[in-house]
Coordinates of C-alpha atoms and ligand atoms in Angstrom, one line a residue:
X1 CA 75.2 75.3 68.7
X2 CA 74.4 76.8 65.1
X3 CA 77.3 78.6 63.8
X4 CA 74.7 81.4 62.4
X5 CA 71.8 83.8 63.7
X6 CA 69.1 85.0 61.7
X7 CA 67.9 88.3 61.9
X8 CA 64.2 89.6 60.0
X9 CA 63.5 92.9 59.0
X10 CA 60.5 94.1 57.3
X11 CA 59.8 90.3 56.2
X12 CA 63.5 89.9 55.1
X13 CA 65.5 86.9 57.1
X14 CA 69.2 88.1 57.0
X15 CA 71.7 84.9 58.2
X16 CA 74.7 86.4 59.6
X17 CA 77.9 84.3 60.8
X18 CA 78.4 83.7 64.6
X19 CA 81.9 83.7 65.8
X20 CA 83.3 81.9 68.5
X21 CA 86.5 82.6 70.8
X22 CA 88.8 80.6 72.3
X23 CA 86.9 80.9 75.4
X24 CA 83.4 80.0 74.4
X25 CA 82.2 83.7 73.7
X26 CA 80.3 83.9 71.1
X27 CA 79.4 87.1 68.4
X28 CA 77.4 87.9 66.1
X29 CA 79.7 89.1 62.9
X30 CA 77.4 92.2 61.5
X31 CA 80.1 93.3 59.0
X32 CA 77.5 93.0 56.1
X33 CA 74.4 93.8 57.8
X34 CA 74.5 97.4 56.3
X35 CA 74.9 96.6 52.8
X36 CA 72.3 93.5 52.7
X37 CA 69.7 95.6 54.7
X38 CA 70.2 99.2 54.6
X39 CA 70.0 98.8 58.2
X40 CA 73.0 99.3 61.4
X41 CA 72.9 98.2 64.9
X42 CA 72.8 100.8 67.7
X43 CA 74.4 99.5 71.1
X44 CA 74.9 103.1 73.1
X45 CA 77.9 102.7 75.6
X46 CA 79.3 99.2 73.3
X47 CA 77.6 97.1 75.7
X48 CA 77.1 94.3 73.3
X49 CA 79.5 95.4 70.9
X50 CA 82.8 93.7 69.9
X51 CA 85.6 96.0 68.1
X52 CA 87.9 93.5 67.2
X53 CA 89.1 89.5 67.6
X54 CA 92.6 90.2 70.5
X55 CA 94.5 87.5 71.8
X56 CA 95.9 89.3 74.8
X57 CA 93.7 89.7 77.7
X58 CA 90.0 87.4 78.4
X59 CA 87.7 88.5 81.2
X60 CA 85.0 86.4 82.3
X61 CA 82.9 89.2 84.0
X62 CA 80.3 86.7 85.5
X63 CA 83.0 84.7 86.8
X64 CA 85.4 87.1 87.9
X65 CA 88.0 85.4 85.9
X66 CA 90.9 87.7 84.5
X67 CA 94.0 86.2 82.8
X68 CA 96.6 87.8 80.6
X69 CA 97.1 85.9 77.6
X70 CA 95.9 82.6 79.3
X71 CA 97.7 83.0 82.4
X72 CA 95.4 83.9 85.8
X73 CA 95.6 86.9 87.4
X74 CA 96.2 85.6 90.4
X75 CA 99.3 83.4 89.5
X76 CA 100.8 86.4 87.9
X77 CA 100.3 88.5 91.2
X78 CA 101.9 85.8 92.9
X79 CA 104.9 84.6 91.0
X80 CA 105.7 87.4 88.6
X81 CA 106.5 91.0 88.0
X82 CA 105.4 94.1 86.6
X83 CA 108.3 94.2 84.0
X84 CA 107.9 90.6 83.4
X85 CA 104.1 90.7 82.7
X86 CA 104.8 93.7 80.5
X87 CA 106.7 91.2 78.4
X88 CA 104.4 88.6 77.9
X89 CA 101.3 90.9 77.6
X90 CA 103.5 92.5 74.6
X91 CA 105.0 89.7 73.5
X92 CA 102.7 86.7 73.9
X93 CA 104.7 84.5 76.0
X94 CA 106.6 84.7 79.5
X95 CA 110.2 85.9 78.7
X96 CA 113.0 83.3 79.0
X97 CA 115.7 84.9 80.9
X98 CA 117.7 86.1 77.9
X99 CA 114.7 88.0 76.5
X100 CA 113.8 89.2 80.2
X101 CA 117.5 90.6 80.3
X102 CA 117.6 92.2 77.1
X103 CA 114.0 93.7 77.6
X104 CA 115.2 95.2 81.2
X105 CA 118.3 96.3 79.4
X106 CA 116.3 98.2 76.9
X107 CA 113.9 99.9 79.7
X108 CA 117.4 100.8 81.2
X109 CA 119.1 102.4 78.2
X110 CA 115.8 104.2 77.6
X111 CA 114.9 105.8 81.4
X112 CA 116.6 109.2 80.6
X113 CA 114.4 111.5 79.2
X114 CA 116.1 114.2 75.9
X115 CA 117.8 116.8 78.5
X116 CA 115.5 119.4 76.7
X117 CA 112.4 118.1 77.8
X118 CA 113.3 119.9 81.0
X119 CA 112.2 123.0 79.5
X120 CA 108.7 121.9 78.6
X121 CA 108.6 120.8 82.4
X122 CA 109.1 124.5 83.3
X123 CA 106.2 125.7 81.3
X124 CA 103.7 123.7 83.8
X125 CA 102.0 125.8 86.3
X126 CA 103.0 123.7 89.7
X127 CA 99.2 123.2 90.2
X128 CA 99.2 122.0 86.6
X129 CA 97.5 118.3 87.2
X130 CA 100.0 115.4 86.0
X131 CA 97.9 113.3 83.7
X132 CA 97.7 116.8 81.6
X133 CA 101.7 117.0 81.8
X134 CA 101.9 113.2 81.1
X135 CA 99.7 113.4 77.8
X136 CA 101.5 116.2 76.2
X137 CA 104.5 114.8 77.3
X138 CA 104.4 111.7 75.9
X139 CA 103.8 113.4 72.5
X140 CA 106.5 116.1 73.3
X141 CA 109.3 113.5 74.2
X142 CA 108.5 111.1 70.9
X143 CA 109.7 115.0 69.0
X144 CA 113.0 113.9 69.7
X145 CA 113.1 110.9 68.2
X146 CA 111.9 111.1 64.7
X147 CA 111.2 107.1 64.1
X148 CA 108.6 107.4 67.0
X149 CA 107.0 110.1 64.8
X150 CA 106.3 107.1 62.3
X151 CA 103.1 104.7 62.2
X152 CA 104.2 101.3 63.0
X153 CA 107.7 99.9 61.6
X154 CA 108.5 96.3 63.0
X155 CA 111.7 96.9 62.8
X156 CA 112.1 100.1 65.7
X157 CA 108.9 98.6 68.0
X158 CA 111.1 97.2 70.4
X159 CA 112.7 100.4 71.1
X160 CA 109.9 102.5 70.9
X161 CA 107.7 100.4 73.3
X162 CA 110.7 100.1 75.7
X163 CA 111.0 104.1 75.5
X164 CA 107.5 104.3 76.6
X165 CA 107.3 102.0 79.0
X166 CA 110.4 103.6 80.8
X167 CA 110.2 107.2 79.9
X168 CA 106.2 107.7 81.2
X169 CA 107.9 106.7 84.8
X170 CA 110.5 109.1 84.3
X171 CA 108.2 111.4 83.1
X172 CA 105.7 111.1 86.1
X173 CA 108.3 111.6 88.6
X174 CA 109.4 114.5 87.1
X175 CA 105.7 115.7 87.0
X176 CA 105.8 115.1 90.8
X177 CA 108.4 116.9 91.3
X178 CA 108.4 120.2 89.4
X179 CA 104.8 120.4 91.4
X180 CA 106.5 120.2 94.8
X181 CA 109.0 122.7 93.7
X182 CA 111.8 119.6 94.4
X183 CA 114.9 119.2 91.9
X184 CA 114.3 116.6 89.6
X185 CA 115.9 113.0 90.3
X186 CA 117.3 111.6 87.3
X187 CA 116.6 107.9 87.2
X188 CA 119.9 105.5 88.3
X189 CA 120.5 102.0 86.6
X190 CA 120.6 100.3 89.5
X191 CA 117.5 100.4 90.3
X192 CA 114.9 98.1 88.8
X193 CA 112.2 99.2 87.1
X194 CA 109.5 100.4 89.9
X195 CA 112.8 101.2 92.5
X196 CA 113.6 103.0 90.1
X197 CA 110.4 105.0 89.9
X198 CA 109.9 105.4 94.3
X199 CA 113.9 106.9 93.8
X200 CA 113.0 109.4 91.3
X201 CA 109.7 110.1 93.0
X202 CA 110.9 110.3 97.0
X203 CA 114.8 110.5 97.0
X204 CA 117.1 114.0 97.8
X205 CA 119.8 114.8 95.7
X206 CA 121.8 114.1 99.1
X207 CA 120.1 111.0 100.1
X208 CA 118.5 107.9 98.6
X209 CA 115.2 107.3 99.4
X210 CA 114.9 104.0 101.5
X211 CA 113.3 101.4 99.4
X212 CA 111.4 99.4 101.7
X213 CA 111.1 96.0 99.9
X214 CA 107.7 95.7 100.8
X215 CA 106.7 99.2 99.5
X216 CA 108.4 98.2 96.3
X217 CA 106.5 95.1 96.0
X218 CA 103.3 96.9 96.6
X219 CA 103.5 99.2 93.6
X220 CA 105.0 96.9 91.4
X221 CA 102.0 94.7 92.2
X222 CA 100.0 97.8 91.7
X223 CA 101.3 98.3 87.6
X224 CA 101.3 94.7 87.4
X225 CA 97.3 94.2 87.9
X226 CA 96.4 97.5 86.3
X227 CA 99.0 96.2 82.6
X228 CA 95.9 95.4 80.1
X229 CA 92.1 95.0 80.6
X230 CA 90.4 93.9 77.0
X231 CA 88.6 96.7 75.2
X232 CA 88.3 99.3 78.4
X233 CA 87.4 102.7 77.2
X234 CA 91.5 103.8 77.3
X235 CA 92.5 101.0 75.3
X236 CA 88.9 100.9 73.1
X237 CA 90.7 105.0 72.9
X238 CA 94.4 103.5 71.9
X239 CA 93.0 101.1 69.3
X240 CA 90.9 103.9 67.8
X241 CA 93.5 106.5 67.6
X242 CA 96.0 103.2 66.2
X243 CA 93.6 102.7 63.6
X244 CA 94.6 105.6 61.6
X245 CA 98.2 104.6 61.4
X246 CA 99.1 107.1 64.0
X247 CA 102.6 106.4 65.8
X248 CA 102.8 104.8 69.2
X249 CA 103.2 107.7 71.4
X250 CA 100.2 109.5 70.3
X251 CA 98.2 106.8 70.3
X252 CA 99.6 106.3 74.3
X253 CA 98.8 109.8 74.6
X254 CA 95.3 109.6 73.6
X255 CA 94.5 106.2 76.4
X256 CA 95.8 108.9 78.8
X257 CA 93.7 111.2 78.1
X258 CA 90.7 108.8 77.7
X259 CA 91.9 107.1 81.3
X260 CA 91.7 110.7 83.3
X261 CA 87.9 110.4 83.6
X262 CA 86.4 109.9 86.7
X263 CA 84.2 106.8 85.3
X264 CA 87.5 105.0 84.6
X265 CA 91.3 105.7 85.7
X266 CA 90.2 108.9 88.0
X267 CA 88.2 106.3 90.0
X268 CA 91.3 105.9 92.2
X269 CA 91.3 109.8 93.0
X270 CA 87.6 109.9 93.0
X271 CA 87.6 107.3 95.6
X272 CA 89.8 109.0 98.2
X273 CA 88.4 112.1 97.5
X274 CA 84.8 110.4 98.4
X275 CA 86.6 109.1 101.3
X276 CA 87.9 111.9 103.0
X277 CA 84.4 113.5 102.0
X278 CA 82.9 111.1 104.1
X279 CA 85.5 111.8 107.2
X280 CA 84.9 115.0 106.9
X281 CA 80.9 114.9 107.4
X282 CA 81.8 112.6 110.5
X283 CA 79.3 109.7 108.4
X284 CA 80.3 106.4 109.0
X285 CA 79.3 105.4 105.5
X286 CA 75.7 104.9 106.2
X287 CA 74.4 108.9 104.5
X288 CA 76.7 108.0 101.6
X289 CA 75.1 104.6 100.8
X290 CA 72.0 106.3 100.5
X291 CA 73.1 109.3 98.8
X292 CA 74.6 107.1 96.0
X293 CA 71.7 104.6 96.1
X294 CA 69.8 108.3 94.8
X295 CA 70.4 109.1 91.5
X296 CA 69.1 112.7 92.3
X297 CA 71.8 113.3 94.7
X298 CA 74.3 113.1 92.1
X299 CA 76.8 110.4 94.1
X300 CA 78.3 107.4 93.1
X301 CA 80.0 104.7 95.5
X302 CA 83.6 105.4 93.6
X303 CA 85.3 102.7 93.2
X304 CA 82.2 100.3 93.2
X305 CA 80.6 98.3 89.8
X306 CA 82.1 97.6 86.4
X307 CA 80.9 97.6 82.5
X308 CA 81.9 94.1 82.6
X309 CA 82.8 92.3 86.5
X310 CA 79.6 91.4 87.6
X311 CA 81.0 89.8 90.1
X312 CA 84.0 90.3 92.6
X313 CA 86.9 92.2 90.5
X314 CA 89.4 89.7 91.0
X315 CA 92.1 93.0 91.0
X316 CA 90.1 94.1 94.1
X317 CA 90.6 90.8 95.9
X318 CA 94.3 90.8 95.6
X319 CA 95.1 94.8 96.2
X320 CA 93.1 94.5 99.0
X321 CA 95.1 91.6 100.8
X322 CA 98.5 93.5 99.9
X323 CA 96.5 96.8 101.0
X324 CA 96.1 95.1 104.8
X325 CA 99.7 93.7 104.5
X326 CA 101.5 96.6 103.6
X327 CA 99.5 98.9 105.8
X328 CA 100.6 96.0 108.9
X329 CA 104.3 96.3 107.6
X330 CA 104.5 100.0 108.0
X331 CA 102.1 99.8 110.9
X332 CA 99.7 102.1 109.3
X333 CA 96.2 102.9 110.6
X334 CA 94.2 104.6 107.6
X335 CA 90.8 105.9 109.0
X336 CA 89.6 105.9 105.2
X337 CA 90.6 101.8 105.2
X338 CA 88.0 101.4 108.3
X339 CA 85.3 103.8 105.9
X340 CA 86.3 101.6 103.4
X341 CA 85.7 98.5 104.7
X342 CA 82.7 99.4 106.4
X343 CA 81.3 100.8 102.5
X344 CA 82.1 97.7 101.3
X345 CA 80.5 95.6 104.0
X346 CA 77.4 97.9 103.8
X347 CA 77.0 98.0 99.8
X348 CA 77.7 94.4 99.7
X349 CA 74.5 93.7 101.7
X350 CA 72.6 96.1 100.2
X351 CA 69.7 94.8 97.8
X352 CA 70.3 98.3 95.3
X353 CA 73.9 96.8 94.9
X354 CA 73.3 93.5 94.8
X355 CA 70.2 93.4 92.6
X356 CA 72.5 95.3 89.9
X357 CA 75.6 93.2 90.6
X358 CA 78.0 96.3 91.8
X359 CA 81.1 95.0 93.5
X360 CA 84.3 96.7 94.6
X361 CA 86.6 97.3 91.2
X362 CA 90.3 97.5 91.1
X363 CA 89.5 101.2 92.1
X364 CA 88.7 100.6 95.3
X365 CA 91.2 99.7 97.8
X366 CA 94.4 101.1 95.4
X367 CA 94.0 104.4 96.6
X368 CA 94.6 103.2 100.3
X369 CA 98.0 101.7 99.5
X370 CA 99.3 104.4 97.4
X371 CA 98.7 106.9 100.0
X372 CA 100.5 104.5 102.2
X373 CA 103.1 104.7 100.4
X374 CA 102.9 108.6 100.1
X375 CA 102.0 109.0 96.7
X376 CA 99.5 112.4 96.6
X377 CA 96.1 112.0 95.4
X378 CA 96.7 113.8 91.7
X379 CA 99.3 111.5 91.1
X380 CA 97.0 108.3 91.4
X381 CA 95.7 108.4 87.6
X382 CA 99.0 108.6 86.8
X383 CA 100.1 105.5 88.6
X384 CA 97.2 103.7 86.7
X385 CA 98.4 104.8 83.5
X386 CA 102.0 103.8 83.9
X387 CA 100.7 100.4 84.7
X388 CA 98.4 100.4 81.6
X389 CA 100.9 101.0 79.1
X390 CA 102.0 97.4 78.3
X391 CA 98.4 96.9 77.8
X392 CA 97.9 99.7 75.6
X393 CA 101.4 98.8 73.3
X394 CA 99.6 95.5 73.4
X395 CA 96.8 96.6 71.7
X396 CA 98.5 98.9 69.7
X397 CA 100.9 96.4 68.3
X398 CA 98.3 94.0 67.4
X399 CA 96.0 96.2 65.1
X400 CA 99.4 97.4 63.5
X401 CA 100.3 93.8 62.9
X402 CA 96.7 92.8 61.3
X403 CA 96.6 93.3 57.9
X404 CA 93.5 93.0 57.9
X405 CA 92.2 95.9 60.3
X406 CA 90.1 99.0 58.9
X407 CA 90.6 102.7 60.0
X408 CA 87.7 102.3 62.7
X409 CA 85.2 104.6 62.0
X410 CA 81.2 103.8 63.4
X411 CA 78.0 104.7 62.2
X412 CA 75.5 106.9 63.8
X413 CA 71.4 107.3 63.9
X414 CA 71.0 111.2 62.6
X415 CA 68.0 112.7 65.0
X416 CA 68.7 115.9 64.0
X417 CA 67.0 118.7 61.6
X418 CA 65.3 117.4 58.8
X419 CA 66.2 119.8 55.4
X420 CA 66.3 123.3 56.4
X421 CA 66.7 126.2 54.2
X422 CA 69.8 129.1 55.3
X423 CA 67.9 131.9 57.0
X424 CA 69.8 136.0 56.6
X425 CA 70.7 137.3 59.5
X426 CA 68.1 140.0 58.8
X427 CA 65.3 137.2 59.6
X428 CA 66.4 135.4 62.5
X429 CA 64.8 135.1 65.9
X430 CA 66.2 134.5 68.8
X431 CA 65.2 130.7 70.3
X432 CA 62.5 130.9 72.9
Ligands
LIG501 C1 87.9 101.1 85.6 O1 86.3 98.8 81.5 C2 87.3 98.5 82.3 O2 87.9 97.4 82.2 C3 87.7 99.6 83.3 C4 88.8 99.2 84.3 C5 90.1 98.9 83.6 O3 91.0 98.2 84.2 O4 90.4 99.5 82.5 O5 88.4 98.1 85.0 C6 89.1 100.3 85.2 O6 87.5 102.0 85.0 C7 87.1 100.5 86.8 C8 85.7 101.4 87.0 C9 86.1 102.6 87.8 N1 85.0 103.5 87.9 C10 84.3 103.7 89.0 O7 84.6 103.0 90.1 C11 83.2 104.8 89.0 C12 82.0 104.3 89.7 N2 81.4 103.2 88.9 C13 80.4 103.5 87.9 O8 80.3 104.8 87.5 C14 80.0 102.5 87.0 O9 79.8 101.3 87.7 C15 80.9 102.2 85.8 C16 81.2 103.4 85.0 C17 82.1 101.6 86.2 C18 80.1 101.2 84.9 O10 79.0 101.8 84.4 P1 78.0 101.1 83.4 O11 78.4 99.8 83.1 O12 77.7 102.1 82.3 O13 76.8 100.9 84.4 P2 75.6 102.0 84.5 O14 76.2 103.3 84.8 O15 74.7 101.8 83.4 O16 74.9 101.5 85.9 C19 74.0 100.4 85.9 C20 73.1 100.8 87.2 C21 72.6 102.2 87.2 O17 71.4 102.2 88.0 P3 69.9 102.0 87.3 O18 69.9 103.1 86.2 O19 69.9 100.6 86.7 O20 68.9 102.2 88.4 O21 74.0 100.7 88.3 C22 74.1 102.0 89.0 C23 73.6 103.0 87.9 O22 73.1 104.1 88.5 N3 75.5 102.2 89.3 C24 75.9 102.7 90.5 C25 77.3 102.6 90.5 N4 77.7 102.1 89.3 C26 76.5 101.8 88.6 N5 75.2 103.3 91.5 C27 75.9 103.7 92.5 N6 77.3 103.7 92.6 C28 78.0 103.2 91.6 N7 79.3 103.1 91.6

């Protein structure tokens, strides 16, 4: 395979280097296309565009294949944890137990959030929806310690990245809570990391919350498959915001803002609430297939197709087998599973899905289990972001850490007004 590509323009051949990953992928390296041709590329969406060379998560989309730097999906799901995956995504390897300790430790020494963050808490309308109160939060808390108002400093990452990871937990419970009108449950150090979380989220000042092992396992599983996902629009949003030297927490901020969207983390919502939509009209799937099969009749199958899985999301495989244990554990029986199952069945032998390769996503099935476990709708996003932040201190850590890397800033194609003179007021007509 030639380890260049040629590209003519206006009789001009223009050899450009092709670069290849570790994987086989291969690009196309455009960084001096502007200033031999005059010319830029145009990929709306960034399709078939690559931002950057990262070492921490490969997705075959074709294949279905996920791993996390190397290691399969699958084997994590099985074998590991969410705090443990955390690690490795972060740090490049799988902890050995010393490093696993002192990383818990810090997550431990870090769950409390400054005492007079409560007040911010207070200034939230109860219908106020918690990914809102999670971004500014994340901002608000990093006010109190000023090294997290720094761009990146080697030497206070480890802290600052344990803070996050631990305080956007302790934040979302607390979220939770103020919107039920429930005291607040201050995190206990007992607890391990996602225990910790169902405590703060479910128990009574007067009484624990039972942690069902299996319910624990379930969300921990939950974070774990949702840590990192290559350039995904919250991280693509992370990397951007990183770019300009801004400090951690903001740049977590902005990937929680950029995960809210329906199209991306508010799948999860968007899928229950499509769902119970469905319940409600008394369809058994059928209408809705064809509904989102119509682009007129402005519905999606939520939860269904991916920028880059054409093929099975291997997420969606593995939530959905813990989705069918867990709801057999608690002996569950979730009307929306059955409408779920029967979408999926129906989609999946459809030729509008299956000419344009739309699977279930990791989307699809999470809902059901976090409902299980009586976690409300709102709060889903949130779930999905608290899993994503190893992913997105991943990223963040790795553009800090290449010398190399440029404020990111793209190019456009202008298709506006050509030179226009200023008109006075006096002269002006309304448009027609
Ligand atoms: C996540 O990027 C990541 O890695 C994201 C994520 C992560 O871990 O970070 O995996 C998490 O965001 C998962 C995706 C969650 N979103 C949804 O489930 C929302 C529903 N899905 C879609 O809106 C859509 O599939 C996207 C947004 C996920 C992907 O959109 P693309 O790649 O821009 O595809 P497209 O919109 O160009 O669709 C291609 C065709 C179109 O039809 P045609 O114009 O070719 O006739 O497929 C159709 C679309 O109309 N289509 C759907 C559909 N998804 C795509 N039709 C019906 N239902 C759908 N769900």
């Amino acid at each position: 395979m030639s380890n260049t590509a040629k590209l003519e323009l206006d009789g001009k051949v223009y050899e450009l280097p092709v670069v290849t990953g570790t994987e086989g992928e291969r690009a196309i390296d455009i960084s001096t296309l502007r200033s031999a041709s005059g010319a830029i590329t145009l990929d709306d969406g960034y399709s078939n565009t690559g931002s950057c060379r990262s070492a921490i998560t490969f997705i075959d989309g074709e294949r279905g294949i996920l791993r996390y730097r190397g290691i399969p999906i699958e084997e994590l799901a099985e074998k590991s944890t969410f705090v443990e995956t955390a690690y490795l995504i972060i740090y490049g390897h799988l902890p050995t137990s010393r490093e696993l300790q002192r990383f818990s430790g810090l997550l431990t020494q870090n769950e409390l959030l400054h005492e007079d963050m409560k007040f911010h808490f207070e200034g939230f309308p109860t219908s106020a929806h918690p990914m809102a109160i999670l971004s500014s939060m994340i901002n608000g808390s990093a006010c109190f310690y000023p090294e997290c108002m720094e761009p990146y400093h080697a030497e206070t990452f480890d802290e600052e990245a344990a803070r996050l990871i631990s305080q956007v937990r302790t934040i979302a419970a607390f979220a939770y809570r103020k919107s039920r009108g429930l005291p607040i449950i201050y995190p206990k150090p007992v607890y391990k990391y996602t225990a910790n979380f169902l405590h703060m989220m479910f128990s009574q000042p007067y009484a624990d919350y039972d942690l069902q092992p299996e319910v624990v396992r379930a969300l921990d599983l939950i974070f774990l498959l949702h840590a990192d996902h290559e350039q995904n629009c919250s991280t693509a949003t992370v990397r951007f915001t990183a770019s300009s030297q801004a400090n951690l927490f903001a740049s977590a901020a902005a990937g929680v803002c950029a995960l809210w969207g329906p199209l991306h983390g508010g799948a999860n919502q968007a899928v229950i609430e499509m769902l119970e939509q469905i319940r409600k009209e008394g369809d058994d799937g059928s209408k809705f297939i064809e509904a989102a099969k119509d682009k007129k009749s402005g519905r999606r199958l939520m939860g269904f197709g991916h920028r880059v899985y054409k093929n099975y999301d291997p997420r969606a495989k593995i939530i959905k087998a813990q989705c069918d244990a867990l709801l057999n554990t608690l002996k569950i029986n979730d009307p929306l599973l059955d409408i779920a199952i029967k979408l999926e069945t129906a989609a999946l032998n459809d030729p509008y899905f299956i000419e344009r390769k739309l699977y279930p996503n990791v989307d699809f099935y999470s809902g059901i289990i976090m409902r299980a476990i009586g976690i409300p709708v709102e709060m889903f996003t949130v779930i999905f972001a608290i899993g994503r932040m190893p992913g997105w201190i991943a990223n963040y850590l790795e553009i800090s850490e290449d010398k190399s890397s440029r404020i990111y800033r793209p190019r456009q194609v202008y298709v506006g007004a050509n030179k226009s003179p200023y008109v006075p007021i006096k002269d002006r007509r309304a448009a027609e």
